[in-house]
Coordinates of C-alpha atoms in Angstrom, one line a residue:
L1 CA -8.5 9.7 6.5
L2 CA -10.6 6.7 7.9
A3 CA -13.9 9.1 7.0
L4 CA -12.6 10.3 3.7
Q5 CA -11.4 6.4 2.8
V6 CA -15.2 5.4 3.3
L7 CA -16.6 7.9 1.8
G8 CA -14.4 7.6 -1.6
L9 CA -14.6 3.9 -1.5
A10 CA -18.1 4.3 -1.4
V11 CA -19.7 7.6 -4.0
V12 CA -16.3 6.6 -5.9
G13 CA -16.4 3.1 -6.0
W14 CA -19.7 1.4 -4.9
P15 CA -21.3 1.8 -7.9
A16 CA -18.7 0.4 -9.9
A17 CA -18.3 -2.5 -7.7
R18 CA -21.9 -3.4 -8.0
S19 CA -21.2 -4.2 -11.8
G20 CA -19.4 -7.0 -10.5
Y21 CA -14.9 -7.1 -12.2
P22 CA -14.4 -4.3 -14.6
L23 CA -11.5 -6.5 -16.5
D24 CA -11.9 -10.1 -17.6
D25 CA -7.7 -11.0 -15.3
S26 CA -10.1 -10.9 -11.6
W27 CA -12.5 -13.0 -13.5
I28 CA -9.3 -15.5 -14.7
F29 CA -8.1 -14.9 -10.8
T30 CA -11.8 -16.1 -9.7
V31 CA -11.1 -19.4 -11.8
L32 CA -7.9 -20.3 -10.9
A33 CA -9.2 -19.9 -7.1
R34 CA -11.8 -22.1 -7.6
N35 CA -9.5 -24.9 -9.5
V36 CA -7.4 -24.8 -6.5
A37 CA -9.8 -24.8 -3.8
E38 CA -11.9 -27.8 -5.4
F39 CA -9.8 -29.4 -7.9
H40 CA -6.2 -28.6 -6.9
S41 CA -5.2 -28.3 -9.9
W42 CA -3.1 -24.7 -10.3
G43 CA -4.4 -23.5 -13.3
Y44 CA -7.4 -21.8 -16.1
N45 CA -8.1 -25.6 -16.8
P46 CA -8.9 -28.2 -13.7
Q47 CA -7.1 -31.0 -16.0
A48 CA -4.0 -28.9 -17.0
H49 CA -0.8 -27.6 -14.3
T50 CA 0.0 -24.0 -15.5
S51 CA 1.1 -21.3 -13.7
G52 CA -2.6 -19.3 -15.5
A53 CA -1.7 -16.3 -13.2
T54 CA 1.1 -13.9 -12.4
S55 CA 0.1 -14.3 -8.4
L56 CA 0.0 -17.2 -6.6
L57 CA -0.5 -15.6 -3.5
W58 CA -3.8 -14.0 -4.5
T59 CA -4.6 -16.9 -6.7
A60 CA -4.9 -18.5 -2.4
L61 CA -5.9 -16.1 -0.9
L62 CA -9.0 -15.8 -3.0
S63 CA -8.5 -19.7 -2.6
L64 CA -9.1 -19.9 0.8
N65 CA -12.5 -17.8 0.8
T66 CA -14.1 -20.3 -1.6
R67 CA -12.7 -23.2 0.4
L68 CA -13.3 -22.1 3.5
L69 CA -15.9 -19.0 3.8
G70 CA -17.7 -19.9 0.6
C71 CA -18.5 -15.7 -0.4
S72 CA -19.6 -14.8 -3.1
P73 CA -15.6 -14.1 -5.5
I74 CA -16.9 -10.3 -6.1
A75 CA -17.8 -10.0 -1.8
F76 CA -15.1 -11.7 -1.3
S77 CA -12.2 -9.7 -3.5
H78 CA -14.1 -6.5 -2.9
G79 CA -14.5 -6.5 0.8
A80 CA -11.1 -7.5 1.2
N81 CA -9.3 -5.2 -1.1
A82 CA -11.7 -2.3 0.9
L83 CA -10.2 -3.1 3.9
F84 CA -6.5 -3.2 2.5
F85 CA -7.3 0.5 0.9
L86 CA -8.0 1.5 4.8
A87 CA -5.5 -0.1 6.2
L88 CA -3.0 1.0 3.2
G89 CA -4.2 4.4 3.9
Q90 CA -3.5 4.6 7.5
L91 CA 0.4 2.9 6.9
L92 CA 0.9 5.5 4.2
L93 CA -0.3 7.9 7.3
R94 CA 2.4 6.6 9.8
L95 CA 5.2 6.4 7.4
L96 CA 4.5 10.1 5.7
L97 CA 5.2 11.5 10.0
R98 CA 7.7 9.1 10.8
C99 CA 9.8 10.5 7.7
G100 CA 8.8 14.2 9.6
S101 CA 5.8 14.7 7.8
S102 CA 3.2 17.9 9.4
A103 CA -0.3 16.3 10.6
P104 CA -1.7 18.8 8.0
R105 CA 1.1 17.4 5.0
A106 CA 0.8 14.4 5.6
L107 CA -3.0 13.8 5.9
S108 CA -3.5 16.4 2.5
L109 CA -1.0 13.9 1.2
V110 CA -2.2 10.7 1.8
A111 CA -6.2 11.9 1.0
L112 CA -4.7 13.1 -1.8
F113 CA -3.4 9.6 -3.4
C114 CA -6.1 7.8 -1.6
L115 CA -8.8 9.7 -3.2
G116 CA -7.5 9.3 -6.8
G117 CA -10.3 7.7 -9.3
N118 CA -6.9 5.3 -9.8
V119 CA -6.3 4.3 -6.2
I120 CA -10.2 3.6 -5.7
W121 CA -10.9 1.9 -9.1
L122 CA -8.1 -0.6 -8.2
A123 CA -9.2 -1.3 -4.7
W124 CA -12.6 -2.1 -6.7
S125 CA -10.9 -4.1 -9.2
G126 CA -11.5 -7.9 -7.6
M127 CA -7.3 -7.9 -8.6
E128 CA -4.3 -8.1 -5.9
P129 CA -2.7 -4.3 -6.4
I130 CA -3.8 -2.4 -3.0
L131 CA -3.0 -6.0 -1.1
F132 CA 0.8 -5.4 -2.9
M133 CA 1.2 -1.6 -1.9
L134 CA 0.2 -2.6 1.5
L135 CA 3.0 -5.0 1.6
V136 CA 5.7 -2.9 0.8
V137 CA 4.3 0.5 3.1
A138 CA 4.2 -2.2 6.0
A139 CA 7.9 -3.3 4.8
V140 CA 9.7 0.3 4.9
L141 CA 7.9 0.4 7.9
A142 CA 9.2 -2.7 9.3
L143 CA 12.6 -2.1 8.6
P144 CA 15.1 -1.9 10.9
R145 CA 15.4 1.7 12.9
R146 CA 18.9 2.6 13.3
A147 CA 18.7 3.2 17.0
A148 CA 16.4 -0.2 17.8
G149 CA 18.1 -3.0 20.2
G150 CA 19.3 -6.2 18.7
G151 CA 16.1 -9.2 18.5
W152 CA 13.9 -10.3 15.6
L153 CA 12.1 -7.3 14.9
A154 CA 15.2 -5.1 14.8
S155 CA 16.7 -7.8 12.1
G156 CA 14.8 -6.9 8.7
V157 CA 13.3 -10.2 9.6
P158 CA 10.0 -8.7 8.8
S159 CA 10.7 -6.6 6.5
G160 CA 12.0 -9.5 4.4
L161 CA 8.9 -11.6 5.1
L162 CA 6.7 -8.8 4.3
L163 CA 8.9 -8.1 0.9
G164 CA 8.9 -11.3 -0.3
A165 CA 4.5 -11.7 0.1
A166 CA 4.7 -9.1 -2.1
A167 CA 7.0 -10.6 -4.6
A168 CA 4.5 -13.5 -4.1
L169 CA 1.6 -11.4 -4.9
R170 CA 4.1 -9.4 -7.9
P171 CA 6.7 -11.7 -8.9
D172 CA 8.2 -7.9 -10.5
S173 CA 8.6 -6.4 -7.8
I174 CA 11.6 -8.8 -6.7
A175 CA 13.7 -5.5 -8.4
A176 CA 11.9 -3.2 -6.4
C177 CA 13.4 -5.3 -3.4
C178 CA 16.9 -5.6 -4.5
V179 CA 17.0 -1.2 -4.7
L180 CA 15.2 -1.0 -1.2
F181 CA 17.3 -3.1 1.2
G182 CA 20.1 -1.9 -1.5
A183 CA 19.0 2.0 -0.4
C184 CA 19.5 0.0 3.4
A185 CA 22.8 -1.1 3.0
V186 CA 24.2 2.1 1.4
A187 CA 22.1 4.4 4.0
P188 CA 20.0 2.8 6.8

């Protein structure tokens, strides 16, 4: 799966990624991140504090690059998304195997998902959807199992933290978090 994902990123995504960001929203996040890092201002215009973006966590992550690493914003967001994409595929495969899918079926389904044009495009978009999907899948995997013993890992706290991070990436996902926790309460 990892080899297929790398091949998909290289063959399908890399030619598009070399031309920069495909959306103006990606550039807006870059400007916001620069303003956070350099002027400590959450806004497109450093003199006016506004939310400026729907994803505060993505802006904060990009601003850490600007402040601490100094990589090209495009290289950083593309590199981070490529790593998130690779991790997403691995977690999806683990989730399907945990749910009882056979290895060939699970591998086929995850490969179809990962090698779809939309998902690879998202990996090169310079935006947060791949990280969002990664956090949600990780939260589902971290949900406590019925047979699990006590303690922090079995408490649901890790799932809650991951879903909280997902909500900081995409605030509209709070509804999905409520549905997930409601479903867990009804049928653990």
